[in-house]
Each structure stands twice: as C-alpha cells, then as structure tokens.
Short mmCIF file of C-alpha atoms in Angstrom, two decimals:
data_model
loop_
_atom_site.label_atom_id
_atom_site.label_comp_id
_atom_site.label_asym_id
_atom_site.label_seq_id
_atom_site.Cartn_x
_atom_site.Cartn_y
_atom_site.Cartn_z
CA MET F 1 39.28 75.60 117.56
CA THR F 2 42.05 73.07 117.50
CA ASP F 3 40.88 69.48 116.86
CA PHE F 4 42.83 67.77 119.62
CA ALA F 5 41.42 64.41 118.73
CA ALA F 6 42.72 64.70 115.15
CA LEU F 7 46.11 65.75 116.56
CA GLN F 8 46.25 62.78 118.84
CA ALA F 9 45.20 60.48 116.01
CA ALA F 10 47.91 62.00 113.69
CA VAL F 11 50.66 61.42 116.27
CA LEU F 12 49.32 57.77 117.01
CA LYS F 13 49.31 56.96 113.32
CA GLY F 14 52.76 58.59 112.88
CA ASN F 15 51.47 60.96 110.26
CA ARG F 16 53.97 63.82 110.56
CA ASN F 17 52.42 65.94 107.79
CA ASP F 18 49.11 65.95 109.45
CA VAL F 19 50.88 66.75 112.85
CA LYS F 20 52.68 69.62 111.30
CA ASP F 21 49.57 71.07 109.57
CA ILE F 22 47.44 70.82 112.73
CA VAL F 23 50.10 72.23 114.93
CA GLN F 24 50.83 75.13 112.50
CA GLN F 25 47.13 76.00 112.31
CA ALA F 26 46.88 75.87 116.06
CA ILE F 27 49.87 78.32 116.33
CA ASP F 28 48.25 80.53 113.72
CA ASN F 29 45.08 80.55 115.66
CA GLN F 30 47.06 81.39 118.85
CA GLU F 31 45.95 78.28 120.58
CA ASP F 32 47.47 77.80 123.96
CA ILE F 33 50.84 76.11 123.70
CA ASN F 34 50.17 74.06 126.76
CA ALA F 35 46.99 72.71 125.32
CA ILE F 36 48.58 71.65 122.12
CA LEU F 37 51.12 69.62 124.06
CA ASP F 38 48.90 68.42 127.03
CA ARG F 39 45.60 67.85 125.18
CA GLY F 40 47.19 66.81 121.79
CA MET F 41 50.62 65.37 121.53
CA ILE F 42 51.58 64.16 125.02
CA PRO F 43 48.41 61.95 125.59
CA ALA F 44 49.06 60.45 122.24
CA MET F 45 52.46 59.54 123.07
CA ARG F 46 51.36 58.16 126.42
CA GLU F 47 48.72 56.11 124.69
CA ILE F 48 51.25 54.57 122.25
CA GLY F 49 53.32 53.63 125.35
CA GLU F 50 50.40 51.90 126.83
CA ARG F 51 49.62 50.03 123.75
CA PHE F 52 53.34 49.03 123.58
CA SER F 53 53.03 47.65 127.14
CA ARG F 54 50.03 45.69 126.12
CA ASN F 55 51.90 44.32 123.00
CA GLU F 56 49.37 46.15 120.70
CA ALA F 57 52.07 48.39 119.36
CA TYR F 58 55.66 47.61 118.53
CA VAL F 59 58.95 49.60 118.18
CA PRO F 60 58.11 50.71 114.62
CA GLU F 61 54.85 52.31 115.89
CA LEU F 62 56.72 54.05 118.71
CA LEU F 63 59.39 55.42 116.45
CA ILE F 64 57.01 56.75 113.89
CA ALA F 65 54.76 58.34 116.46
CA ALA F 66 57.83 59.91 118.03
CA ARG F 67 58.91 61.22 114.71
CA ALA F 68 55.48 62.66 114.11
CA MET F 69 55.46 64.28 117.56
CA GLN F 70 58.93 65.75 116.83
CA ALA F 71 57.58 67.38 113.67
CA GLY F 72 55.11 69.21 115.85
CA LEU F 73 57.64 70.07 118.53
CA THR F 74 59.94 71.70 116.05
CA LEU F 75 57.35 74.11 115.36
CA LEU F 76 56.34 74.59 118.91
CA GLU F 77 59.99 74.89 120.38
CA PRO F 78 60.60 78.64 119.99
CA LEU F 79 57.24 79.25 121.38
CA ILE F 80 57.80 76.90 124.31
CA ALA F 81 61.06 78.65 125.08
CA ALA F 82 59.30 82.06 124.86
CA SER F 83 56.38 81.04 127.05
CA GLY F 84 58.53 79.73 129.87
CA ARG F 85 56.67 76.49 130.06
CA LYS F 86 58.37 74.14 132.50
CA THR F 87 59.07 70.56 131.52
CA LEU F 88 57.88 67.79 133.96
CA GLY F 89 61.50 67.47 135.07
CA LYS F 90 64.90 66.53 133.68
CA VAL F 91 65.87 62.98 133.16
CA ALA F 92 69.24 61.56 131.90
CA VAL F 93 69.23 58.39 130.07
CA GLY F 94 72.29 56.23 129.26
CA THR F 95 73.49 52.69 128.65
CA VAL F 96 76.03 51.83 131.18
CA LYS F 97 79.78 51.38 130.78
CA GLY F 98 80.81 48.49 128.69
CA ASP F 99 77.51 48.22 127.01
CA LEU F 100 76.93 49.63 123.41
CA HIS F 101 73.27 48.55 122.89
CA ASP F 102 71.13 51.60 122.40
CA ILE F 103 67.77 50.60 121.14
CA GLY F 104 66.03 50.17 124.65
CA LYS F 105 67.69 53.32 125.85
CA ASN F 106 66.51 55.19 122.86
CA LEU F 107 62.92 54.03 123.33
CA VAL F 108 63.07 55.15 126.87
CA ALA F 109 64.39 58.52 125.83
CA ILE F 110 61.64 58.74 123.24
CA MET F 111 58.85 57.86 125.53
CA LEU F 112 60.03 60.23 128.36
CA LYS F 113 60.28 63.12 125.81
CA GLY F 114 56.83 62.20 124.51
CA ALA F 115 55.55 62.29 128.06
CA GLY F 116 56.75 65.89 128.70
CA TYR F 117 60.10 65.35 130.28
CA ASP F 118 63.33 67.15 129.44
CA VAL F 119 65.63 64.32 128.42
CA LEU F 120 69.38 64.23 128.37
CA ASP F 121 70.44 61.39 126.12
CA LEU F 122 73.93 60.41 127.33
CA GLY F 123 74.42 57.63 124.75
CA VAL F 124 75.96 54.40 125.33
CA ASN F 125 79.03 53.14 127.37
CA CYS F 126 78.24 55.78 130.02
CA ASP F 127 80.58 55.89 132.99
CA ILE F 128 79.96 57.55 136.38
CA GLY F 129 81.67 60.82 135.11
CA LYS F 130 79.04 60.98 132.42
CA PHE F 131 76.22 60.48 134.83
CA GLU F 132 77.82 63.04 137.09
CA GLU F 133 77.74 65.56 134.26
CA ALA F 134 74.15 64.92 133.80
CA VAL F 135 73.46 65.80 137.32
CA ALA F 136 75.49 68.97 137.02
CA GLN F 137 73.20 69.91 134.21
CA GLY F 138 70.16 69.46 136.41
CA ALA F 139 69.05 65.86 135.86
CA SER F 140 67.05 64.70 138.92
CA ILE F 141 66.73 61.17 137.64
CA LEU F 142 69.19 58.87 136.02
CA ALA F 143 67.95 56.07 133.93
CA CYS F 144 70.46 53.39 133.36
CA SER F 145 70.16 50.74 130.63
CA SER F 146 71.95 47.46 130.22
CA LEU F 147 71.35 44.66 127.68
CA LEU F 148 74.27 42.45 128.94
CA THR F 149 74.42 40.50 132.23
CA THR F 150 78.03 41.41 132.28
CA THR F 151 77.39 45.06 132.34
CA MET F 152 74.64 44.96 134.86
CA PRO F 153 77.08 45.20 137.80
CA TYR F 154 78.01 48.63 136.75
CA MET F 155 74.50 49.74 137.55
CA LYS F 156 75.24 48.97 141.12
CA GLU F 157 78.37 51.10 141.06
CA VAL F 158 76.25 53.93 139.71
CA VAL F 159 73.76 53.37 142.52
CA GLU F 160 76.48 53.21 145.13
CA HIS F 161 78.15 56.26 143.82
CA PHE F 162 75.11 58.45 144.07
CA LYS F 163 73.87 57.00 147.35
CA GLY F 164 72.74 59.62 149.85
CA ARG F 165 72.35 62.27 147.22
CA LYS F 166 69.09 63.75 146.09
CA VAL F 167 69.43 62.25 142.53
CA LYS F 168 67.31 59.06 141.82
CA ILE F 169 68.50 56.09 139.83
CA ILE F 170 66.23 53.92 137.77
CA ILE F 171 67.31 50.77 135.78
CA GLY F 172 66.16 48.74 133.05
CA GLY F 173 67.15 46.45 130.17
CA ALA F 174 66.39 42.95 128.97
CA PRO F 175 68.24 41.01 131.74
CA VAL F 176 67.18 43.43 134.36
CA THR F 177 64.49 42.66 136.96
CA GLN F 178 62.67 44.31 139.87
CA ASP F 179 64.52 41.90 142.17
CA TYR F 180 67.89 43.16 140.84
CA ALA F 181 66.69 46.75 141.23
CA ASP F 182 65.81 45.98 144.94
CA GLU F 183 68.98 44.09 145.45
CA ILE F 184 71.32 46.98 144.26
CA GLY F 185 69.01 49.61 145.91
CA ALA F 186 67.97 51.40 142.84
CA ASP F 187 65.02 53.76 143.19
CA GLY F 188 62.99 52.11 140.42
CA TYR F 189 62.83 49.65 137.60
CA GLY F 190 61.12 49.98 134.17
CA GLU F 191 60.00 46.77 132.70
CA ASP F 192 59.76 48.54 129.29
CA ALA F 193 59.91 52.03 127.91
CA ASN F 194 56.42 52.72 129.11
CA GLY F 195 57.20 51.36 132.44
CA ALA F 196 60.17 53.67 132.69
CA VAL F 197 57.86 56.61 132.10
CA LYS F 198 55.54 55.41 134.98
CA ILE F 199 58.38 55.07 137.43
CA VAL F 200 59.79 58.54 136.45
CA ASP F 201 56.16 59.89 136.99
CA LYS F 202 55.95 58.35 140.25
CA LEU F 203 59.42 59.49 141.50
CA PHE F 204 58.62 63.05 140.49
CA GLN F 205 55.22 62.94 142.19
CA GLU F 206 56.96 61.75 145.34
CA ALA F 207 59.66 64.36 145.17
CA MET G 1 74.20 2.68 109.67
CA ALA G 2 76.01 5.64 111.25
CA LYS G 3 74.97 6.90 114.55
CA GLN G 4 72.77 10.17 114.25
CA PRO G 5 72.85 13.08 116.58
CA LEU G 6 70.23 12.89 119.26
CA ILE G 7 68.45 15.99 118.05
CA LEU G 8 67.92 14.43 114.67
CA GLU G 9 66.62 11.25 116.17
CA PHE G 10 64.11 13.23 118.33
CA LEU G 11 62.96 15.10 115.31
CA ASN G 12 62.45 12.16 113.13
CA GLY G 13 60.62 10.25 115.95
CA THR G 14 63.08 7.49 116.46
CA ARG G 15 63.86 8.69 120.01
CA PRO G 16 60.57 10.34 121.00
CA GLU G 17 61.35 9.69 124.70
CA ALA G 18 64.60 11.76 124.70
CA ILE G 19 64.85 15.31 125.83
CA PRO G 20 67.53 16.96 123.75
CA PHE G 21 69.54 19.79 125.44
CA MET G 22 70.38 22.57 123.17
CA PRO G 23 71.79 25.54 125.20
CA ILE G 24 73.12 28.53 123.25
CA PHE G 25 76.66 28.98 124.42
CA MET G 26 78.60 31.82 123.05
CA ARG G 27 80.23 34.17 125.68
CA TYR G 28 79.94 31.25 128.08
CA ALA G 29 81.74 28.87 125.69
CA ALA G 30 84.56 31.49 125.15
CA ARG G 31 85.05 31.90 128.93
CA PHE G 32 84.79 28.24 129.65
CA GLY G 33 87.17 27.43 126.85
CA LYS G 34 89.41 30.24 127.95
CA VAL G 35 89.44 31.72 124.56
CA PRO G 36 89.36 35.58 124.37
CA TYR G 37 86.16 36.64 122.61
CA ARG G 38 88.03 38.09 119.61
CA GLU G 39 89.49 34.68 119.00
CA PHE G 40 86.16 32.92 119.51
CA CYS G 41 84.75 35.15 116.73
CA LEU G 42 87.61 35.13 114.35
CA ASP G 43 89.83 31.97 114.90
CA VAL G 44 88.29 28.90 113.52
CA GLU G 45 90.27 26.43 115.74
CA ALA G 46 89.68 28.30 118.84
CA HIS G 47 86.06 28.70 118.29
CA CYS G 48 85.62 24.93 117.72
CA ARG G 49 87.78 24.07 120.59
CA ALA G 50 85.76 26.14 122.98
CA ASN G 51 82.49 24.85 121.76
CA TRP G 52 83.50 21.24 122.00
CA LYS G 53 84.89 21.58 125.37
CA THR G 54 81.69 23.33 126.59
CA ALA G 55 79.39 20.90 124.78
CA LYS G 56 81.13 18.00 126.35
CA ALA G 57 81.41 19.45 129.95
CA PHE G 58 77.52 20.23 129.93
CA SER G 59 76.28 17.24 127.81
CA SER G 60 74.99 19.71 125.21
CA ASP G 61 73.74 17.91 122.00
CA TRP G 62 74.98 20.44 119.54
CA VAL G 63 77.78 22.56 118.39
CA ASN G 64 77.36 25.74 116.39
CA VAL G 65 79.16 28.66 114.81
CA MET G 66 77.29 31.40 116.59
CA SER G 67 79.28 34.21 118.07
CA ASP G 68 77.88 37.67 116.92
CA PRO G 69 75.56 38.97 114.22
CA TYR G 70 78.09 40.73 112.06
CA ALA G 71 79.73 38.05 109.76
CA GLU G 72 77.48 38.86 106.90
CA SER G 73 77.08 42.78 107.49
CA GLU G 74 80.93 43.08 107.48
CA VAL G 75 80.86 41.76 103.99
CA PHE G 76 78.38 44.61 103.06
CA GLY G 77 80.52 47.33 104.48
CA ALA G 78 80.05 47.34 108.13
CA LYS G 79 83.14 48.35 110.15
CA ILE G 80 83.41 45.96 112.93
CA HIS G 81 85.85 46.26 115.79
CA TYR G 82 86.79 43.18 117.63
CA PRO G 83 87.88 44.03 121.18
CA GLU G 84 90.30 41.43 122.67
CA ASP G 85 87.84 40.10 125.06
CA GLY G 86 84.57 41.69 124.44
CA LEU G 87 81.66 41.49 121.95
CA PRO G 88 82.32 42.79 118.46
CA GLN G 89 81.30 46.44 118.09
CA GLU G 90 79.99 48.05 114.92
CA SER G 91 81.27 51.62 114.46
CA GLY G 92 78.45 53.39 112.49
CA HIS G 93 76.05 51.53 110.33
CA ALA G 94 77.09 50.09 106.91
CA LEU G 95 74.27 51.53 104.92
CA ALA G 96 73.82 55.17 105.33
CA ASP G 97 72.24 55.55 101.86
CA LEU G 98 69.76 52.85 100.77
CA ASP G 99 70.81 53.39 97.16
CA ALA G 100 74.35 52.68 97.91
CA PHE G 101 74.02 49.00 98.87
CA PRO G 102 77.19 47.41 97.46
CA GLU G 103 76.95 44.81 94.69
CA CYS G 104 78.60 41.74 96.15
CA ALA G 105 79.42 38.82 93.77
CA PRO G 106 78.87 35.33 95.20
CA GLU G 107 82.61 34.49 95.06
CA GLU G 108 83.54 37.81 96.76
CA PHE G 109 80.96 37.07 99.56
CA LEU G 110 82.26 33.51 100.09
CA ALA G 111 85.79 34.59 100.16
CA SER G 112 85.33 37.26 102.87
CA PRO G 113 87.14 36.28 106.02
CA ARG G 114 84.17 35.84 108.42
CA ILE G 115 82.07 33.90 105.88
CA ALA G 116 85.03 31.64 104.89
CA ALA G 117 85.71 31.09 108.66
CA ARG G 118 82.19 30.01 109.48
CA ILE G 119 82.42 27.45 106.64
CA GLU G 120 85.78 26.27 107.86
CA GLN G 121 84.20 25.94 111.56
CA ILE G 122 81.62 23.68 110.20
CA ALA G 123 84.07 21.60 108.36
CA LEU G 124 86.38 21.32 111.33
CA PHE G 125 83.36 20.25 113.59
CA SER G 126 82.41 17.76 110.87
CA ARG G 127 85.93 16.28 110.66
CA HIS G 128 85.84 15.20 114.36
CA ASN G 129 82.47 14.55 115.69
CA PRO G 130 82.52 11.04 117.28
CA GLU G 131 79.49 11.61 119.53
CA PRO G 132 77.80 12.65 117.08
CA LEU G 133 76.60 16.16 118.01
CA LEU G 134 74.31 18.24 115.83
CA ILE G 135 76.51 20.57 113.78
CA CYS G 136 74.54 23.76 113.12
CA GLY G 137 75.45 26.60 110.79
CA TRP G 138 73.90 29.99 110.97
CA VAL G 139 72.70 32.86 108.92
CA GLU G 140 71.22 36.14 109.68
CA GLY G 141 67.45 36.39 108.88
CA PRO G 142 66.05 38.88 106.56
CA LEU G 143 64.94 41.68 108.92
CA ALA G 144 67.94 40.98 111.51
CA GLU G 145 70.37 41.46 108.62
CA TYR G 146 68.60 44.62 107.48
CA CYS G 147 68.70 45.94 111.07
CA ASP G 148 72.39 45.06 111.23
CA LEU G 149 73.07 47.22 108.25
CA ARG G 150 70.91 50.22 109.14
CA GLY G 151 70.61 50.22 112.88
CA MET G 152 67.26 49.18 114.28
CA GLY G 153 65.81 52.78 114.49
CA ASP G 154 66.40 53.80 110.87
CA ALA G 155 65.56 50.28 109.74
CA PHE G 156 62.13 50.29 111.33
CA LEU G 157 61.39 53.82 109.91
CA ASP G 158 62.44 52.63 106.49
CA LEU G 159 59.65 49.90 106.71
CA TYR G 160 57.20 52.79 106.49
CA ASP G 161 59.19 55.22 104.29
CA GLN G 162 60.86 53.19 101.66
CA PRO G 163 59.36 49.57 101.63
CA GLU G 164 60.27 48.92 98.08
CA LYS G 165 64.00 49.72 98.81
CA VAL G 166 63.99 47.57 101.99
CA HIS G 167 62.65 44.58 100.04
CA GLY G 168 65.27 45.22 97.31
CA ILE G 169 68.14 45.12 99.74
CA ILE G 170 66.69 42.20 101.80
CA ASP G 171 66.41 40.26 98.45
CA LYS G 172 70.02 40.94 97.76
CA THR G 173 71.27 39.87 101.35
CA MET G 174 68.93 36.81 101.36
CA HIS G 175 70.07 35.47 97.87
CA LEU G 176 73.60 35.40 99.36
CA ALA G 177 72.24 33.97 102.53
CA MET G 178 71.04 31.16 100.39
CA LEU G 179 74.48 30.50 99.03
CA PHE G 180 75.91 30.68 102.50
CA ILE G 181 73.49 28.07 103.62
CA GLU G 182 74.41 25.82 100.66
CA LYS G 183 78.21 25.99 101.52
CA GLN G 184 77.57 25.38 105.32
CA ILE G 185 75.54 22.28 104.47
CA GLN G 186 78.13 21.08 101.99
CA ALA G 187 80.83 21.54 104.74
CA GLY G 188 78.90 19.20 106.99
CA ALA G 189 76.21 21.14 108.69
CA HIS G 190 73.12 19.07 109.81
CA CYS G 191 71.19 22.10 110.59
CA ILE G 192 71.09 25.82 109.70
CA GLY G 193 69.97 28.34 112.30
CA ILE G 194 68.21 31.49 110.97
CA GLY G 195 68.60 34.31 113.43
CA ASP G 196 66.04 37.05 113.00
CA ALA G 197 65.72 38.68 116.51
CA ALA G 198 64.51 41.99 115.19
CA CYS G 199 61.15 40.36 114.30
CA SER G 200 60.12 40.10 117.93
CA GLN G 201 60.21 43.96 117.96
CA CYS G 202 58.23 44.72 114.76
CA GLY G 203 54.81 43.23 115.15
CA LEU G 204 52.90 40.80 113.02
CA GLU G 205 52.10 43.09 110.11
CA PHE G 206 55.75 44.00 109.41
CA TYR G 207 56.92 40.44 110.10
CA ARG G 208 54.51 39.20 107.38
CA GLU G 209 55.51 41.88 105.00
CA PHE G 210 59.35 41.88 105.36
CA ALA G 211 60.57 38.59 107.00
CA PHE G 212 58.11 35.72 106.75
CA ALA G 213 58.32 34.94 103.04
CA TRP G 214 62.16 34.96 103.12
CA GLU G 215 62.36 32.96 106.31
CA LYS G 216 60.07 30.22 104.70
CA LYS G 217 62.24 30.41 101.45
CA LEU G 218 65.35 29.84 103.56
CA VAL G 219 63.73 26.89 105.35
CA ASP G 220 62.50 25.42 102.14
CA HIS G 221 66.09 25.74 100.77
CA ILE G 222 67.62 24.10 103.81
CA HIS G 223 65.14 21.20 103.45
CA CYS G 224 65.97 20.89 99.75
CA LEU G 225 69.67 20.59 100.62
CA GLY G 226 68.89 17.77 103.14
CA ALA G 227 69.35 19.60 106.36
CA ILE G 228 67.03 20.86 109.13
CA ALA G 229 66.23 24.49 109.99
CA LYS G 230 66.16 26.19 113.27
CA LEU G 231 64.52 29.58 113.66
CA HIS G 232 65.73 31.72 116.42
CA ILE G 233 63.69 34.88 117.27
CA CYS G 234 64.35 35.88 120.83
CA GLY G 235 62.09 38.34 122.82
CA ASN G 236 58.38 38.21 122.99
CA THR G 237 57.18 36.38 119.91
CA THR G 238 53.71 35.71 121.13
CA ALA G 239 52.21 37.70 118.13
CA ILE G 240 54.34 35.90 115.43
CA LEU G 241 54.70 32.49 116.77
CA PRO G 242 51.98 30.83 114.56
CA ASP G 243 53.73 32.31 111.49
CA MET G 244 57.07 31.27 112.70
CA ILE G 245 55.82 27.77 112.89
CA ALA G 246 54.27 28.12 109.48
CA THR G 247 57.67 28.74 107.94
CA GLY G 248 58.09 24.97 108.44
CA ALA G 249 61.32 25.40 110.45
CA ASP G 250 62.02 22.08 112.22
CA ILE G 251 63.17 23.70 115.43
CA VAL G 252 61.37 26.89 116.53
CA ASP G 253 63.02 28.71 119.38
CA ILE G 254 60.82 30.21 122.04
CA ASP G 255 62.08 32.84 124.49
CA HIS G 256 60.94 33.10 128.11
CA LEU G 257 58.78 36.07 127.34
CA VAL G 258 56.44 33.74 125.69
CA THR G 259 54.87 32.58 129.03
CA ASP G 260 52.85 29.64 127.77
CA MET G 261 53.83 27.35 124.95
CA THR G 262 50.62 25.18 125.23
CA PRO G 263 48.56 27.02 122.43
CA TYR G 264 51.34 26.53 119.96
CA VAL G 265 51.92 22.76 120.31
CA PRO G 266 48.75 21.89 118.18
CA LEU G 267 50.18 24.18 115.38
CA LEU G 268 53.38 21.96 115.11
CA ALA G 269 53.63 19.51 112.05
CA PRO G 270 54.97 16.16 112.99
CA HIS G 271 58.58 17.02 112.13
CA GLN G 272 58.55 20.32 114.20
CA LYS G 273 59.61 20.93 117.77
CA LEU G 274 59.84 23.94 119.99
CA CYS G 275 63.15 24.84 121.79
CA GLY G 276 63.38 26.88 124.84
CA ASN G 277 62.24 28.55 126.99
CA LEU G 278 63.82 29.04 130.27
CA ASP G 279 64.69 32.63 131.29
CA PRO G 280 68.58 32.71 130.95
CA VAL G 281 68.95 35.27 133.76
CA ALA G 282 66.10 34.89 136.18
CA ILE G 283 66.20 31.10 136.14
CA ILE G 284 69.24 29.63 134.67
CA GLN G 285 71.72 32.18 136.00
CA ASN G 286 70.07 33.11 139.32
CA MET G 287 68.20 30.23 140.60
CA GLN G 288 69.25 27.18 142.56
CA PRO G 289 69.70 23.78 140.61
CA ASP G 290 66.47 22.38 142.15
CA GLN G 291 64.47 25.42 141.24
CA ILE G 292 65.93 25.34 137.61
CA LYS G 293 64.93 21.63 137.41
CA ALA G 294 61.45 22.36 138.57
CA ALA G 295 61.22 25.32 136.02
CA ALA G 296 62.46 22.97 133.24
CA ARG G 297 59.89 20.40 134.04
CA LYS G 298 57.10 22.92 133.96
CA ALA G 299 58.33 23.99 130.54
CA LEU G 300 58.48 20.31 129.39
CA ALA G 301 54.97 19.76 130.60
CA GLN G 302 53.75 22.52 128.38
CA ALA G 303 54.84 20.62 125.15
CA PRO G 304 55.17 17.01 126.09
CA GLY G 305 57.37 15.28 123.69
CA LYS G 306 57.64 18.48 121.56
CA LEU G 307 60.26 20.46 123.35
CA ILE G 308 64.07 20.56 123.12
CA LEU G 309 65.34 21.98 126.35
CA SER G 310 67.21 25.19 126.21
CA GLY G 311 67.31 28.78 127.57
CA GLY G 312 65.20 31.32 125.81
CA CYS G 313 68.46 32.75 124.62
CA GLU G 314 72.13 32.73 125.23
CA ILE G 315 73.48 31.15 128.38
CA THR G 316 74.92 34.16 130.28
CA PRO G 317 78.65 34.12 131.05
CA ASP G 318 78.26 34.29 134.79
CA THR G 319 75.82 31.32 134.94
CA PRO G 320 77.18 28.91 137.71
CA ALA G 321 78.24 25.72 135.97
CA VAL G 322 76.08 23.67 138.51
CA ASN G 323 73.00 25.32 137.20
CA ILE G 324 73.56 24.22 133.59
CA LEU G 325 74.63 20.76 134.82
CA ALA G 326 71.22 20.58 136.59
CA LEU G 327 69.51 21.12 133.20
CA ALA G 328 71.84 18.62 131.47
CA GLU G 329 71.04 16.03 134.25
CA LEU G 330 67.32 16.39 133.97
CA ALA G 331 67.58 16.21 130.15
CA LYS G 332 69.87 13.08 130.30
CA ARG G 333 67.73 11.34 132.75
#
C-alpha cells in the first residue's frame, strides 16, 4: 500500500529523495499511476498553491515542492506515456512581447504542471506567432504574463488576434488587474500562480 | 545654517507638519526628460538632467541614481545589454557555478563604468542642488544582488541546497556594497537606498537567514557615515515588515500590497518614517486626480505624521502628468 499522506508531505516539504523513494516503491508495488498522481503529488502541489495564495508559503517553497514533484514525475513519465493517461488539458504560458521577466510566468507554469496540466512554456518576449504555434500544438488556453505596464497593451493585441476562435486567453502579472482583463476582453485573470490554476480549472470545466 | 532638504527636516522632526513627496521616477523620468533609456542608465549628465527636470516639474523632494538593478552585477560578470530605449537586459546569469564567484578588488569594483557613473551622478547632483533636494544613492541589497547574479529560481533553490555558499557570496558582494555606500556618501549623497525586492518573495525565515543581518549592517554603516538609509522592498512585505523596521532604516518603503500600514506605525523609532504606498497602476496611473488625492489622504491617515507620500514602487511611464501633479499638490498643501 502506498502511503499517499507521506508522499504528499514529501512534496510539500520539497524532499525529493523521499518523493523518489515513495514513488519508486509505489511503482514496484504496481500501484495505479493515476492514484500516485491524483492522491499523492497533485493534491500536494494544489495545497502549496493554496498556501502561497494565503501568504503561508513563498516562492522558495513553491520551487522546492515543484522540484520534488518533478523527481517523482521523472520516474513516472514512461509509465504515464504507456498508460495513455490524459492530462487535464494543454496550456501555453508565455511572457508577452517586449517583456523579459520570467519569474511569474515560471511559477504559473510550475503550478499548472503540478495541478496536472500539460504545459507548453513559451518563454519570454512572446509574439503572436509564438502563441499561434502553441495553438497549433494543441494549446486550448494561452496564459499571457506581463510585469511591465508598457508591455500590457500587447496582451490586448493577443486577445484581439484570437477573438472568435476557440482558444481562451488568460492574463496575469504584477500590474495586471481583473479590470484590465475585462477591459481587453480576456477570458480570465489570475491574481497569482494559484489563481491562474483556478481560472484554468474553471475554463476547462466550462468547455 | 544651510537649508536642509525637506525630507531630512521631516525625519529629524523640524518640519513635522510637512508631507514630503518621494515618487520613484525611472522610466518616467527618462521619457519626461526625453532621454533614451540607454542614456538614462549609462550617461551621467543625461540621467541627472532627466531627474532634475522631472523632480522640478512634479515638486518631488528627491533625486536619485536609480535606473536598473545591474550596476553591481555587471561588475561580477553579468552580461548586460542596453537597448536604445528599453530596460537593460541580462543575457544569462553571471554565476552559473557558485564556486566561480570572481574575486573583485575594491579598486577594480570602483573603477567599473556603472559604479563610477553612479558616484559621478551623485557628485553632479551635489554640485547643483539649490532647492535643496534629497540626493539619494543606491545599492542592491543582499538577496536582490544574489538573485541578480543567479536568477531568482536558482537563487531560491540555493537557499536550501547550498546555504553556506550563498552566505559566502553575499558576504563578498556586501563588503563591496559597503565601499560603494561610502563613496556615494563622500560624493554628496544624503541618503542611500537599499533595494532588496527579492525579499518580498522569500518569506520571513529566509529573510532573517539571508538578508536581515546584512541590511542592518548596511544601515548601520550608512548611519556611521552621517547619511540616512532607505530600505526598498516592493511587493507584499506584510510578513517581514516588522523586521524591515528593525533594521533601523530611516525610510521604510511600503508597497500597495501591504493593505494597512496602521499596525506598523507603533513599531517605528522616532527617526523612522514609512514611505508609500499607493498602487502605481490601479491608483496613480489609472484613477482620476480627485480619486488619487482621496487614496493618498487615506494612506496618510493610516500613519499620521509618519508617512512620506509615494507610490508603492516606480511611477509607470504612461501615468498622466495630472495624476502625479495631484499628489504633488496634496503633499505641498
């Protein structure tokens, strides 16, 4: 029997050696892969996201938890591929054109991956062409990040470019607000990395 | 006796009724002064000219050397690209290997172009300061500098994985920061700002372990040299604010993400003031002048006689001039 509580605790503490040991043991015991993810690692990453939103956890805790989860995922990935398990959906994350800040974008990518989404990290300085490529690769949601007020208007260009198409656009970043998201017609706004996961959850549920 | 800058008078209690106005102008100053951002960062005269012009137009009570965080990290090997009219960009991080931190002699540090330019900026401000305005130098704080060198992701993982090495590198960068402080004060700075923005992202435990002691040491050093210290950590600093105040910094910046300043006022020593904390985008950039004044009054009411009026961080370049003038008018009234 896999100790899912111990697995969750190891992810939350960022203890990658424990995560590796527990996941390996679970694999050896032919534990259901979905259970390892859905009862062990994903709830832990969602919990750390909630703590982050409540200012009970900070960026280092998110990073170390994500690294621990990745240690487990590395062991699981071949089995996940073989099992045909579907991710919750594909989301592309990128900092918009003109903006080279990546920490917020990286946190969103980490949290989405931790929540069970397939994440395409487009990097920084992303133009519409890059977002188009992501859509061509199957992204259903484009998450656009901006730290600078001077690059925020590019989010509007992205929203307008994809208007009328099935793909959803969500936005976030330090100067970005719900009001701005409403103003430019974005499909959602993430106040922080955990907020981005919640809005992605909502959009996929509505789809 | 020579007239003192208003901010100093407010801090030392001779002008308790004043409301000093201390907005952070960087990209705004460059645009307002019609100086391409590359020049604003690299050209001493252009930087000072744009700063003066902006300070005068908006009745700001200070001028400063702020433009970007890379002055020090460039000395330590960071490759910085300066676009003609954009923010400087770091191509890769300077410190891929923690054991490869470059030894940097004090004379080499001081002779590097960005460091020398900052000291020259202070000297130029100081040579012509009839108002007088508060002249503020700047250094990167311990954790911010470490993040500049490593990138925030790797830097924060290092805090867990290699704390001794992190301390060692911070010690080296901060010893040079002490020297940089000394030269800026000798050049005429009344105040030295310590920018340590990364601390709002790391939580109290890491702040105490990696930043607080050095911030306090920098503040003490500034005081020993006869200047005042300003501690700038933007973002949500709710968890670390009591410790920030405990550094003894004379001016403790507060961003808008700290929603209520009231609990922190009793923690201030008589020489200390808070500075902030209007939202630079949602309020200063996007609201109407009357709404901005109302928000400023609300902020001032949270720390009566203890607040220097400012945005929580940099005034954004697209902020309408009338919005900044509204704040200046409120402060000067």
